[in-house]
PDB file of C-alpha atoms and ligand atoms in Angstrom:
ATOM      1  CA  UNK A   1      22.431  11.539  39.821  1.00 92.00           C
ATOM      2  CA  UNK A   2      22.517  12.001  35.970  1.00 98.00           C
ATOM      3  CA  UNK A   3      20.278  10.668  33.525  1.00 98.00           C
ATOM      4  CA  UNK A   4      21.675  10.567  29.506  1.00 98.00           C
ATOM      5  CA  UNK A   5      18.712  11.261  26.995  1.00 99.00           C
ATOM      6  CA  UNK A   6      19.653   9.873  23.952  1.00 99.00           C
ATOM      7  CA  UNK A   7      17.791  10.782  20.609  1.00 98.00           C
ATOM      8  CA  UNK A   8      18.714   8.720  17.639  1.00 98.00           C
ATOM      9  CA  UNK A   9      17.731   9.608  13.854  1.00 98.00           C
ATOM     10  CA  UNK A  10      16.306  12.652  12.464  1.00 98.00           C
ATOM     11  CA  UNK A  11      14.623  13.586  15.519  1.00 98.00           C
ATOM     12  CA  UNK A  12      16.943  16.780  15.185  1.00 98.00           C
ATOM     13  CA  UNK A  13      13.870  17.409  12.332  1.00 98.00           C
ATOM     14  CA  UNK A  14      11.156  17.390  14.998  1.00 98.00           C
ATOM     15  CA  UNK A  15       9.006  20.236  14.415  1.00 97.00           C
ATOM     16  CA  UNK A  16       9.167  20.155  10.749  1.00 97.00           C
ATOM     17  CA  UNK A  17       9.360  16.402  10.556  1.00 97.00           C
ATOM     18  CA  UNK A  18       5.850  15.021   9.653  1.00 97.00           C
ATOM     19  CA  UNK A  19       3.879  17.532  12.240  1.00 97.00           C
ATOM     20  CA  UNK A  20       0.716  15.059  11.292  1.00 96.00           C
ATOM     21  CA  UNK A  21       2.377  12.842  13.722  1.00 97.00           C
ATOM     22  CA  UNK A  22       5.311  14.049  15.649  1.00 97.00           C
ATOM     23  CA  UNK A  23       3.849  17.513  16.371  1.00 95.00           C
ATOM     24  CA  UNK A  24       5.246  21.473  15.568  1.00 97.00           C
ATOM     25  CA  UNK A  25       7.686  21.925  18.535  1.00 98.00           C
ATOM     26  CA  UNK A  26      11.199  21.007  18.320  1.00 98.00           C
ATOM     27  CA  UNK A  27      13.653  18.790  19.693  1.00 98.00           C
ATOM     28  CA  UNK A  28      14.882  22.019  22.054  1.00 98.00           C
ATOM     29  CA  UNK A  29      11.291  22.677  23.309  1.00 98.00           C
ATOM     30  CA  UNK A  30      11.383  18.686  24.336  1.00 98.00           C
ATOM     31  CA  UNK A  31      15.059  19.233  25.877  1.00 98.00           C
ATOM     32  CA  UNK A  32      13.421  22.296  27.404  1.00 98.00           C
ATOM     33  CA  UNK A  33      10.392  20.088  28.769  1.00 98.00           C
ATOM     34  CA  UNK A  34      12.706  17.699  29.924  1.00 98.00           C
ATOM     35  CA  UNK A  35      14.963  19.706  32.269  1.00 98.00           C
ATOM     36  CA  UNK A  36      12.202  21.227  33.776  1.00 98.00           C
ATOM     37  CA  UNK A  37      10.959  17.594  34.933  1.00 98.00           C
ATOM     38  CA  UNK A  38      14.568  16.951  35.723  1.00 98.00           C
ATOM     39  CA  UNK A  39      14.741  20.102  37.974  1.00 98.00           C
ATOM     40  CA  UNK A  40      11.397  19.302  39.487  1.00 97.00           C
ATOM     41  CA  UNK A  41      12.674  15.678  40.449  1.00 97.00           C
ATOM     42  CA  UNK A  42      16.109  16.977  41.470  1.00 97.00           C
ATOM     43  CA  UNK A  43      18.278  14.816  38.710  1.00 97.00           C
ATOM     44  CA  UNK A  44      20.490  15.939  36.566  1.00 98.00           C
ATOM     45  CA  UNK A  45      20.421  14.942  32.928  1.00 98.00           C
ATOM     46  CA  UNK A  46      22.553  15.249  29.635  1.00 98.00           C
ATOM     47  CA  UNK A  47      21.330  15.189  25.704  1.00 98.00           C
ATOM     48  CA  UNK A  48      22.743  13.105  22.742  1.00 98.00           C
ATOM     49  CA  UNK A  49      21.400  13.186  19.137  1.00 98.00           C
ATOM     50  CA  UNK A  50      22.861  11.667  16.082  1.00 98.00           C
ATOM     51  CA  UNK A  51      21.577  10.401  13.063  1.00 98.00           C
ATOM     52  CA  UNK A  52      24.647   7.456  12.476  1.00 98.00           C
ATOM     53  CA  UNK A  53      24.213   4.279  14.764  1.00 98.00           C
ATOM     54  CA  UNK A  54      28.008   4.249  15.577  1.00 98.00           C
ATOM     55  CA  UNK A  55      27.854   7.679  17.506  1.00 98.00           C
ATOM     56  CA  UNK A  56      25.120   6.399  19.450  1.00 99.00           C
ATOM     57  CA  UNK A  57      26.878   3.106  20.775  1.00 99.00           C
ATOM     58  CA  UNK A  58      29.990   5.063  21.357  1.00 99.00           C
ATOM     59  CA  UNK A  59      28.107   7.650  23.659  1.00 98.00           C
ATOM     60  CA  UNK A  60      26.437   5.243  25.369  1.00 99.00           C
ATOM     61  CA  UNK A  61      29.860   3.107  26.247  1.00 98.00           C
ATOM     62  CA  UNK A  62      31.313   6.957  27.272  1.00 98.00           C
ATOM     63  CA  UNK A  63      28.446   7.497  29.534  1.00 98.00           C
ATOM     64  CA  UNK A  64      28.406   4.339  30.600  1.00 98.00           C
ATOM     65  CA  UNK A  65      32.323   4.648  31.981  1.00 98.00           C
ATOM     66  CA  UNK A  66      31.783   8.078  33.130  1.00 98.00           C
ATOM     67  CA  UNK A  67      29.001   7.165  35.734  1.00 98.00           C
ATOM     68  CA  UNK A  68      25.721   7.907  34.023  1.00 98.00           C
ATOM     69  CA  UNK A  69      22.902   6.525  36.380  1.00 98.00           C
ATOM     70  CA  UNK A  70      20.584   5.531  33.475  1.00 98.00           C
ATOM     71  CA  UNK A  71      19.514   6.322  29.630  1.00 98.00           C
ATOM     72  CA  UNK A  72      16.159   7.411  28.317  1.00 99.00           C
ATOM     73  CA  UNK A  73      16.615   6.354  24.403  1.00 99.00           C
ATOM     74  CA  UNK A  74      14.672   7.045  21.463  1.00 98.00           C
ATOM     75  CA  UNK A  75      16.885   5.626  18.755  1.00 98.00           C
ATOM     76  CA  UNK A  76      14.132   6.413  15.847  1.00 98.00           C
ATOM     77  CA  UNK A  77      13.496   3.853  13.220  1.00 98.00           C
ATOM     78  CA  UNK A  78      17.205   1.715  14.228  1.00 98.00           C
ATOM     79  CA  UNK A  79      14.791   1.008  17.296  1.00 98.00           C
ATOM     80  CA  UNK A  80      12.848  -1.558  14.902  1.00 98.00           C
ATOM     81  CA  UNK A  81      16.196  -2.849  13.578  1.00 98.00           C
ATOM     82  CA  UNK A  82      19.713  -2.460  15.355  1.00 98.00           C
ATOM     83  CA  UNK A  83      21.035  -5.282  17.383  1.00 98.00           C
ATOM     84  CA  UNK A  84      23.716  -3.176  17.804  1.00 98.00           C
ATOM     85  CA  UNK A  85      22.734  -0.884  19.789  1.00 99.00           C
ATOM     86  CA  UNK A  86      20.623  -3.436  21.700  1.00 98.00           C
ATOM     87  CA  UNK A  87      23.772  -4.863  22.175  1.00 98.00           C
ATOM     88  CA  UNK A  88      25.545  -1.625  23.511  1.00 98.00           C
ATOM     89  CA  UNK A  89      22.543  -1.152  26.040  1.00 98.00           C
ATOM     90  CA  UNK A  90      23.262  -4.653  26.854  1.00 98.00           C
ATOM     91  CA  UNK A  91      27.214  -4.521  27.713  1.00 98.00           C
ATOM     92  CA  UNK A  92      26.417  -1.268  29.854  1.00 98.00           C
ATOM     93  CA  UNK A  93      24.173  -3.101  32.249  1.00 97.00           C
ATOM     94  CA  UNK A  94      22.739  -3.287  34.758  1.00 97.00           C
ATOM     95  CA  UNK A  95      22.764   0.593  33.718  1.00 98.00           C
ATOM     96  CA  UNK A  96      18.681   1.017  33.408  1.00 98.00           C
ATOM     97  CA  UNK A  97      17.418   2.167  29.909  1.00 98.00           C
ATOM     98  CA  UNK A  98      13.470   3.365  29.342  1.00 98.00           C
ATOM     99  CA  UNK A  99      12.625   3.682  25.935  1.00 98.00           C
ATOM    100  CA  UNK A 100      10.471   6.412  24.520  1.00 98.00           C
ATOM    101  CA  UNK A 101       8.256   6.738  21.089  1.00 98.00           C
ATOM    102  CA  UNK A 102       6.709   9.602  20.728  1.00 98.00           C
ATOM    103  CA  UNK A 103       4.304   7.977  18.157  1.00 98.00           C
ATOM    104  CA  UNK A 104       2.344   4.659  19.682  1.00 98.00           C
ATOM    105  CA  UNK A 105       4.509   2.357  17.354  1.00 98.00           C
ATOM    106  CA  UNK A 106       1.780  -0.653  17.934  1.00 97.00           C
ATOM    107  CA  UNK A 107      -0.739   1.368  15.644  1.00 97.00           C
ATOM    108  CA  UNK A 108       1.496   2.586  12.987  1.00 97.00           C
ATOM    109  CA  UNK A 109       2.978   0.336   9.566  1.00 97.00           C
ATOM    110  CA  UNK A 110       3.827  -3.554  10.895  1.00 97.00           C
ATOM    111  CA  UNK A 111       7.351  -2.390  10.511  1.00 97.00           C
ATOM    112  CA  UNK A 112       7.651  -0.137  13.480  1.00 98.00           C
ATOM    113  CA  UNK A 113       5.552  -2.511  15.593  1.00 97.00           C
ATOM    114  CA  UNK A 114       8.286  -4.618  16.873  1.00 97.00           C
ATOM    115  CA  UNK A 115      11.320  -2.723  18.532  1.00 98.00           C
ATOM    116  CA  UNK A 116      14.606  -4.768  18.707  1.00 98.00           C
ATOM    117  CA  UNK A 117      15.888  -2.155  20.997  1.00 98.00           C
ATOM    118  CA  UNK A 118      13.625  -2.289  23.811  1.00 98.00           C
ATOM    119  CA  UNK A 119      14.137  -5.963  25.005  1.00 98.00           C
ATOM    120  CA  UNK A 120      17.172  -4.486  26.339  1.00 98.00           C
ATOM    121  CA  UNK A 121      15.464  -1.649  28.443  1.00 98.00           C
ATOM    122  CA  UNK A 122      13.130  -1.937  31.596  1.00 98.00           C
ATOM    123  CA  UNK A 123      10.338  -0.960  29.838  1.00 98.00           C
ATOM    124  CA  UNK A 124       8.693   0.769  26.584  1.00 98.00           C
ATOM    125  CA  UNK A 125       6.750   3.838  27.018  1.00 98.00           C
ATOM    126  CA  UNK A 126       4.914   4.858  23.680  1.00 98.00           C
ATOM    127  CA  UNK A 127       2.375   7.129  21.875  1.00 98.00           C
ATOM    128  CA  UNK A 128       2.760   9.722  24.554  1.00 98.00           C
ATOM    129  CA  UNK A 129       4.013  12.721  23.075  1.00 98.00           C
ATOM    130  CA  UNK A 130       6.640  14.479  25.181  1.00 98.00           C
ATOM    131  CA  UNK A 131       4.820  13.449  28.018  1.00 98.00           C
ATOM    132  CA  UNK A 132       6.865  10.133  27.257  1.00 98.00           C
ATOM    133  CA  UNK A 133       9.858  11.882  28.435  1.00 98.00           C
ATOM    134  CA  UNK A 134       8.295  13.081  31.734  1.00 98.00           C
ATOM    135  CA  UNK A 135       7.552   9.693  32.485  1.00 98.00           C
ATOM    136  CA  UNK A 136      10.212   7.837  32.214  1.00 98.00           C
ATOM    137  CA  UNK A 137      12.229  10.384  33.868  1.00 98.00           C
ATOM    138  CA  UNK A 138      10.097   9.916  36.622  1.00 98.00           C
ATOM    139  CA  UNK A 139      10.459   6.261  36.527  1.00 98.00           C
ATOM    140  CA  UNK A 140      14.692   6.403  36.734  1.00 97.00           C
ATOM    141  CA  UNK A 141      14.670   8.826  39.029  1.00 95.00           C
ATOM    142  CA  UNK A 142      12.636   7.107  41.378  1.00 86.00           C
ATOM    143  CA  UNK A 143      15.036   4.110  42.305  1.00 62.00           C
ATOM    144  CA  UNK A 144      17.976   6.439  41.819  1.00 48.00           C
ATOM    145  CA  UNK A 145      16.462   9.351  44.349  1.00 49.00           C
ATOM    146  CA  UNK A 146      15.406   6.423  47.045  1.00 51.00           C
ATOM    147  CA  UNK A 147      19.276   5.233  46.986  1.00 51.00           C
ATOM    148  CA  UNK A 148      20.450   9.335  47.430  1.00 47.00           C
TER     149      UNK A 148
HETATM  150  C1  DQA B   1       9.746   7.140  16.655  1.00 66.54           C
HETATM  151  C2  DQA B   1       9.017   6.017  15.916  1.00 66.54           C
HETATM  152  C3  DQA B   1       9.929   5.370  14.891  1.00 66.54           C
HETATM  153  O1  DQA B   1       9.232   4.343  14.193  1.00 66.54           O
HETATM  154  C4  DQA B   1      10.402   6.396  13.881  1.00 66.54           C
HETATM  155  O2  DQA B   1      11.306   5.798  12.987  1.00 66.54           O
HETATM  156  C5  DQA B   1      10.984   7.588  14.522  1.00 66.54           C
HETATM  157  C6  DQA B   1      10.310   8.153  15.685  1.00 66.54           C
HETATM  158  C7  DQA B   1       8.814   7.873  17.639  1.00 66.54           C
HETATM  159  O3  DQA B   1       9.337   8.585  18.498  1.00 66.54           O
HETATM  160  O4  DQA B   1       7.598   7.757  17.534  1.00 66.54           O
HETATM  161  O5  DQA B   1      11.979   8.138  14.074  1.00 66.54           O
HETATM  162  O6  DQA B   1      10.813   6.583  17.392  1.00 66.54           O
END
């Protein structure tokens, strides 16, 4: 079973990108994290970043076709505002999505409280670091691993 992580804009900056909040290591030391909970919980899982909403939609239809068995997403700040890709989550079900902030978006500016994209997923995990990641791997590869 395969699991897409999908990381939306300028999370390719992590590490550099306001450490005050996001932290020093990288987007490959998260990618690095995150196979190593995939190998633990014997999934398989594939990475995705872009920075232009299109790319993301079109990845996730792609996926979607080629048998994907679920998406973590962290689509950034279009989280708070794209339809569209709440949409594209949407025409790919009943694919599962878990959505990840690394920052706990409820105690941050009243614009990032609210995520648009996340009524489309199964739930919202937020404000836990990378640990985020481990997590909601944990919670796709639990229905997919009981079905194996
Ligand atoms: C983020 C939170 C968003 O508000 C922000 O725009 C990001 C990162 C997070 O992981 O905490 O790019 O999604």
């Amino acid at each position: 079973m395969k699991i897409a992580v999908l990381h939306g804009p300028n999370l390719n900056r992590l590490g550099r990108r306001e450490p005050h909040i996001y932290g020093t290591a990288t987007l490959k030391d998260l990618e690095r994290l995150i196979r190593a909970e995939a190998k633990r919980l014997g999934v398989r899982v594939v990475f995705f970043q872009s920075n232009h909403e299109g790319a993301l939609i079109d990845r996730i239809h792609a996926l979607a076709d080629a048998g994907i068995g679920g998406f973590i997403v962290n689509f950034g700040a279009y989280s708070h505002t794209s339809i569209a890709l709440h949409d594209a989550l949407k025409s790919v079900a009943p694919l599962p999505a878990v959505e990840v902030h690394l920052s706990d978006i409820k105690k941050r500016e009243p614009f990032r409280r609210r995520s648009m994209t996340a009524r489309a997923c199964v739930t919202m995990i937020s404000g836990q670091g990378f640990a985020g990641y481990a997590a909601a791997l944990q919670l796709l590869a639990k229905p997919l691993s009981s079905t194996r």
